[in-house]
Short mmCIF file of C-alpha atoms in Angstrom, two decimals:
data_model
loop_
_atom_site.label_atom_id
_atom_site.label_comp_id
_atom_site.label_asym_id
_atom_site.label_seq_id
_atom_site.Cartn_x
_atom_site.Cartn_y
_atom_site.Cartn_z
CA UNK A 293 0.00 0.00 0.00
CA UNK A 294 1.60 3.30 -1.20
CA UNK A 295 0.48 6.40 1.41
CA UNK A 296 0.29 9.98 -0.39
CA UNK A 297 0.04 13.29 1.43
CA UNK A 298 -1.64 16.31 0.75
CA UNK A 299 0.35 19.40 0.31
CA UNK A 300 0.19 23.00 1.75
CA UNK A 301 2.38 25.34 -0.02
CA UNK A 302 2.64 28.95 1.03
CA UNK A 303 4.06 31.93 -0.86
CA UNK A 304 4.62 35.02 1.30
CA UNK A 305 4.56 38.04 -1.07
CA UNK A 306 4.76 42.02 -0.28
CA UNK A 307 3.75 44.66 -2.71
CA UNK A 308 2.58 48.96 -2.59
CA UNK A 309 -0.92 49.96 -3.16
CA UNK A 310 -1.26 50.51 -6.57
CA UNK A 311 0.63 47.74 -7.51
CA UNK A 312 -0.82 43.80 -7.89
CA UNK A 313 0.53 40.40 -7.52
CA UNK A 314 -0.30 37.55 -9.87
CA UNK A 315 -1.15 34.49 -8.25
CA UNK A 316 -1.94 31.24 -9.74
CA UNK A 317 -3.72 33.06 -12.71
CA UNK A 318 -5.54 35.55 -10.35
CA UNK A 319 -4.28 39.58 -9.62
CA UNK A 320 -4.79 40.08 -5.99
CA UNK A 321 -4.35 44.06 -4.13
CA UNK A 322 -5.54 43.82 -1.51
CA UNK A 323 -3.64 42.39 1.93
CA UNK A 324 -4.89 39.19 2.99
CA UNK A 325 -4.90 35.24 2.93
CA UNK A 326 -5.71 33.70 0.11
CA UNK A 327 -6.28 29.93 -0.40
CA UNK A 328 -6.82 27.36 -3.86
CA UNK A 329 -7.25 24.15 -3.58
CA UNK A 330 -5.40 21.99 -6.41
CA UNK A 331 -4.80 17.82 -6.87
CA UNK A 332 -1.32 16.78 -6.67
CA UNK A 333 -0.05 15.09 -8.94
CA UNK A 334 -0.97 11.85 -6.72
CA UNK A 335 -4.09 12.92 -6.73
CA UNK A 336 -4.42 14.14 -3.60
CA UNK A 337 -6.31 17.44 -2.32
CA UNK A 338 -3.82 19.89 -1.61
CA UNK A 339 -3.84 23.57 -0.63
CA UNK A 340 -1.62 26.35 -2.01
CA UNK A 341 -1.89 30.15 0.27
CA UNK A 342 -0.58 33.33 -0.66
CA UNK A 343 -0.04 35.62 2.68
CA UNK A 344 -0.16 38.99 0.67
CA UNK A 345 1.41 42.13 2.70
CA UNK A 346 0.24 45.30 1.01
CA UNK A 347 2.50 48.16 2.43
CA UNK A 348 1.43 52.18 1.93
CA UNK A 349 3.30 54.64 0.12
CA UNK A 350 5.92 56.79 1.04
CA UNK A 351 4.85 60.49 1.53
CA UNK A 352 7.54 62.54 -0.17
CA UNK A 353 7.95 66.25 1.18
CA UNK A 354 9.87 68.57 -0.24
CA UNK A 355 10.85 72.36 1.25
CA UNK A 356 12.98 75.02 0.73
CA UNK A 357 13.25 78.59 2.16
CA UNK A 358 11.50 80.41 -0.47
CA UNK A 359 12.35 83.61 -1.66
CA UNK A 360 12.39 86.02 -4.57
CA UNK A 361 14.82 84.46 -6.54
CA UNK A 362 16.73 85.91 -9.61
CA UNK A 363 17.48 83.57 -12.30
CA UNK A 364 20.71 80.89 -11.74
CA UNK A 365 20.68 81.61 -8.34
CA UNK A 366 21.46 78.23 -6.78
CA UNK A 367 18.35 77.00 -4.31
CA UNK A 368 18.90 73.93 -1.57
CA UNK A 369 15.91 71.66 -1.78
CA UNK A 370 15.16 69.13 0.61
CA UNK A 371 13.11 65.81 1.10
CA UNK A 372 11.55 63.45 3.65
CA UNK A 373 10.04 60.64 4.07
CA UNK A 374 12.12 58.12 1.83
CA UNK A 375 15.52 56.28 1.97
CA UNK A 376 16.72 56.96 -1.32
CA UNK A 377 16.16 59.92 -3.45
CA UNK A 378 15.81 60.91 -7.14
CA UNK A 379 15.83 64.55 -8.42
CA UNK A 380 14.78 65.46 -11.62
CA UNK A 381 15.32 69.47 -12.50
CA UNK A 382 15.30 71.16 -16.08
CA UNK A 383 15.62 67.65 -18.09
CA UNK A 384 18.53 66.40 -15.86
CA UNK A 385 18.29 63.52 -13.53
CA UNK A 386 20.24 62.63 -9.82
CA UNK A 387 20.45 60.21 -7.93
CA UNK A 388 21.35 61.34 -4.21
CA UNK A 389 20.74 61.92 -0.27
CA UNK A 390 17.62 64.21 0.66
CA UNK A 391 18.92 67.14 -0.21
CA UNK A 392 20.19 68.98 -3.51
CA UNK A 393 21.29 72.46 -4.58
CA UNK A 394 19.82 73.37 -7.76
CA UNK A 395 20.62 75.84 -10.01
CA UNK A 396 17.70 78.27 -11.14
CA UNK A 397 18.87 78.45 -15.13
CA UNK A 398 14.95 79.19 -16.02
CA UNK A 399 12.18 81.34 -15.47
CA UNK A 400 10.02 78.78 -14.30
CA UNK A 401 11.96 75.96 -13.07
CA UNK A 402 10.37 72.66 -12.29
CA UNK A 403 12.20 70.17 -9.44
CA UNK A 404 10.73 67.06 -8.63
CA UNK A 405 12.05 63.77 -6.01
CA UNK A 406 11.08 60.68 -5.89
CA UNK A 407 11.28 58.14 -2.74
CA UNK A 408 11.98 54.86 -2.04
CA UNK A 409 11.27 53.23 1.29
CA UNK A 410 12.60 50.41 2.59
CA UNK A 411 9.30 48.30 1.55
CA UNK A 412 10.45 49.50 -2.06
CA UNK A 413 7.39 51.48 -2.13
CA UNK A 414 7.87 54.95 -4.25
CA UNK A 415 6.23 58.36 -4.30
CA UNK A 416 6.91 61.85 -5.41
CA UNK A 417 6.57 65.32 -5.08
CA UNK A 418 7.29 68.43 -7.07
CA UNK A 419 7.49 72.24 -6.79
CA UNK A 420 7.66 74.88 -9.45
CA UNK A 421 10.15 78.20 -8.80
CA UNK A 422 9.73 81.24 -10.47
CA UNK A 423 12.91 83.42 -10.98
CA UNK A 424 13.16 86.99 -12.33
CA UNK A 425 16.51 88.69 -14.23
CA UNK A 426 16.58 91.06 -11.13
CA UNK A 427 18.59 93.38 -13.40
CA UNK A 428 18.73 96.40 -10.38
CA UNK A 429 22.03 97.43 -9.72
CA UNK A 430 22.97 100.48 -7.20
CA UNK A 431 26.20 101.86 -6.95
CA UNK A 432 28.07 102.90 -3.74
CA UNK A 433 29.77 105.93 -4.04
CA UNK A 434 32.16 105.72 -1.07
CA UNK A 435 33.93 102.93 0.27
CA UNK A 436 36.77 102.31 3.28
CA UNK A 437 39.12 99.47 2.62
CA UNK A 438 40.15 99.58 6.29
CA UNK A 439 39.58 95.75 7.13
CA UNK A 440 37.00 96.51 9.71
CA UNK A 441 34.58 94.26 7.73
CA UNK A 442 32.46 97.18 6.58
CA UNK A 443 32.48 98.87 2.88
CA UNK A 444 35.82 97.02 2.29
CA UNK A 445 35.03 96.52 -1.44
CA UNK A 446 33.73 98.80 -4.03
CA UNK A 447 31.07 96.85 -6.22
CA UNK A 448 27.91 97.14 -7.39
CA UNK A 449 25.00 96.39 -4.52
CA UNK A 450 22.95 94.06 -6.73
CA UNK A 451 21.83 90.54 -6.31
CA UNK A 452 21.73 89.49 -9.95
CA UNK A 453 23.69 86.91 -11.78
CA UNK A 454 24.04 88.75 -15.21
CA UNK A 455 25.26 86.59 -18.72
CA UNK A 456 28.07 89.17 -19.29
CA UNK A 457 29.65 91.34 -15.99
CA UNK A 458 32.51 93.72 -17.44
CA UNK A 459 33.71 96.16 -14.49
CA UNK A 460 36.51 98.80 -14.54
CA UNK A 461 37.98 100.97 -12.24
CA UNK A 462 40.02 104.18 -13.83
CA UNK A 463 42.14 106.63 -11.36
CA UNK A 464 42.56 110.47 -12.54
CA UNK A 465 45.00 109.82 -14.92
CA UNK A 466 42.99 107.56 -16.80
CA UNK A 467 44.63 104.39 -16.06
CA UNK A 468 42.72 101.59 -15.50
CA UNK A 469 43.51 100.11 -12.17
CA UNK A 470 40.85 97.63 -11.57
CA UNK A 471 38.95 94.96 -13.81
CA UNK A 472 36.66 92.02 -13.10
CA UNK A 473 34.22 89.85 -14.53
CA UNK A 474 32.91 88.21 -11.55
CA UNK A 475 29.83 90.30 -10.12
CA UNK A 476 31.00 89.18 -6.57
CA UNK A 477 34.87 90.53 -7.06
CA UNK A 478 34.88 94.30 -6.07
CA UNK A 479 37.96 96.29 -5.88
CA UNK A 480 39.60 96.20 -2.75
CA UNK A 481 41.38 99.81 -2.98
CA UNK A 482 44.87 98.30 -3.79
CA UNK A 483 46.66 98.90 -7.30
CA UNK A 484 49.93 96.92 -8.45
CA UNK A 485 49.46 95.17 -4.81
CA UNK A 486 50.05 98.91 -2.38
CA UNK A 487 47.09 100.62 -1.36
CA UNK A 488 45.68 103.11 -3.57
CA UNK A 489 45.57 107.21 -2.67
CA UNK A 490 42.76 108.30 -1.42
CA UNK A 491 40.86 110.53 -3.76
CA UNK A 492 37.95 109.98 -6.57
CA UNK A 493 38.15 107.72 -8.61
CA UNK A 494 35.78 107.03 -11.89
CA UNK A 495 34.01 103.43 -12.76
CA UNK A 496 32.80 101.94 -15.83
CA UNK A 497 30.26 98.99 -16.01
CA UNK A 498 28.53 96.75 -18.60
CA UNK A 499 26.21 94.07 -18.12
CA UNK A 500 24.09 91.95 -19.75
CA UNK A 501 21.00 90.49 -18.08
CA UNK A 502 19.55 87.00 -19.01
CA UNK A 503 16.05 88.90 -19.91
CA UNK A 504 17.96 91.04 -23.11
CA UNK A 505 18.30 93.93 -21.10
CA UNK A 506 21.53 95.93 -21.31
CA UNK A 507 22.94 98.13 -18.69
CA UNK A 508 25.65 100.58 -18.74
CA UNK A 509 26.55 102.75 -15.96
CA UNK A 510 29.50 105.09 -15.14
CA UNK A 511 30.09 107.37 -12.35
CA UNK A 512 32.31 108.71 -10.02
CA UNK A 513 33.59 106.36 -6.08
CA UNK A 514 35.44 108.21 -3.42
CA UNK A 515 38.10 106.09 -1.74
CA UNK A 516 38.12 106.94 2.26
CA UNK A 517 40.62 105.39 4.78
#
């Protein structure tokens, strides 16, 4: 006499809402415990169970300190609620920790993260940041290179990031004695490495702003010490 057994298989499966799991033919959802009954191939009733674990979404936030924000100006973003991190910003993609800095380079800029969790559940968010060309510039006409910390640099009081920056410095004579393309280099009152005389001295400046507009200014700063 040959004995056979029945058989009781179980599959232990985990997936997000949203998502399904195929089963023996059938899509299942929803969490639960789900039995068929099936011969074996001796013929004997047997029972095969899924044990379905349906875990929730991640919520994804995502801050930053907003502002009024002038075109490239570099923003930090940051996310919660996830282990691992995706940011996707004016067609480029990064994979890293939850947090980026993100250069502005539009008018409208969209940012978006997506989450992981450890269930390998995923979920986003996104924000969309305006910027402006913020084209103002205002320009100082004294300044005291002492080192005290306080109108050590002559420069334009702006918080732009213009496409082209061309600034020059001219003593009396004529000479030019200062030059920089960097909006966040001012002179520091020294020419050929010695400190300058004090005195007035004239400045030239031409931008270009990422909006088209064009800006040309001259005028006259007064070096104290």
């Amino acid at each position: 006499i040959e004995i056979n057994y029945n058989r009781k298989d179980t599959t232990y499966a985990n997936i997000c809402i949203g998502d399904k799991y195929t089963y023996n033919g059938n899509d299942y959802t929803e969490p639960g415990y789900f039995a068929h009954r099936y011969y074996s191939s001796k013929g004997c009733d047997s029972l095969s169970v899924l044990k379905l674990v349906v875990h929730d979404l991640p919520k994804i936030n995502l801050y930053f300190d907003e502002a009024d924000f002038c075109i490239y100006d570099t923003v930090r973003f940051n996310a919660s609620g996830a282990t691992q991190y995706t940011w996707q910003y004016n067609n480029l993609t990064k994979d890293g920790d939850n947090f980026a800095n993100i250069p502005l380079s539009n008018f409208e800029n969209t940012i978006r993260v997506t989450g992981i969790d450890n269930n390998s559940c995923v979920d986003s968010a996104m924000v969309t940041v305006d910027t402006r060309a913020c084209c103002e510039m205002d320009m100082p006409n004294a300044f005291s290179p002492n080192g005290d910390g306080l109108n050590d640099y002559f420069k334009p009081v702006a918080k732009g990031n213009p496409l082209v920056y061309n600034f020059y410095i001219y003593n009396r004579m004529g000479q030019k004695i200062f030059q920089s393309s960097n909006i966040d280099k001012g002179w520091d009152g020294t020419y050929n490495g010695a400190p300058a005389e004090m005195g007035v001295y004239h400045f030239w400046l031409v931008t270009d702003c990422a909006n088209g507009e064009k800006k040309k200014l001259k005028g006259d700063v007064t070096l104290i010490r």
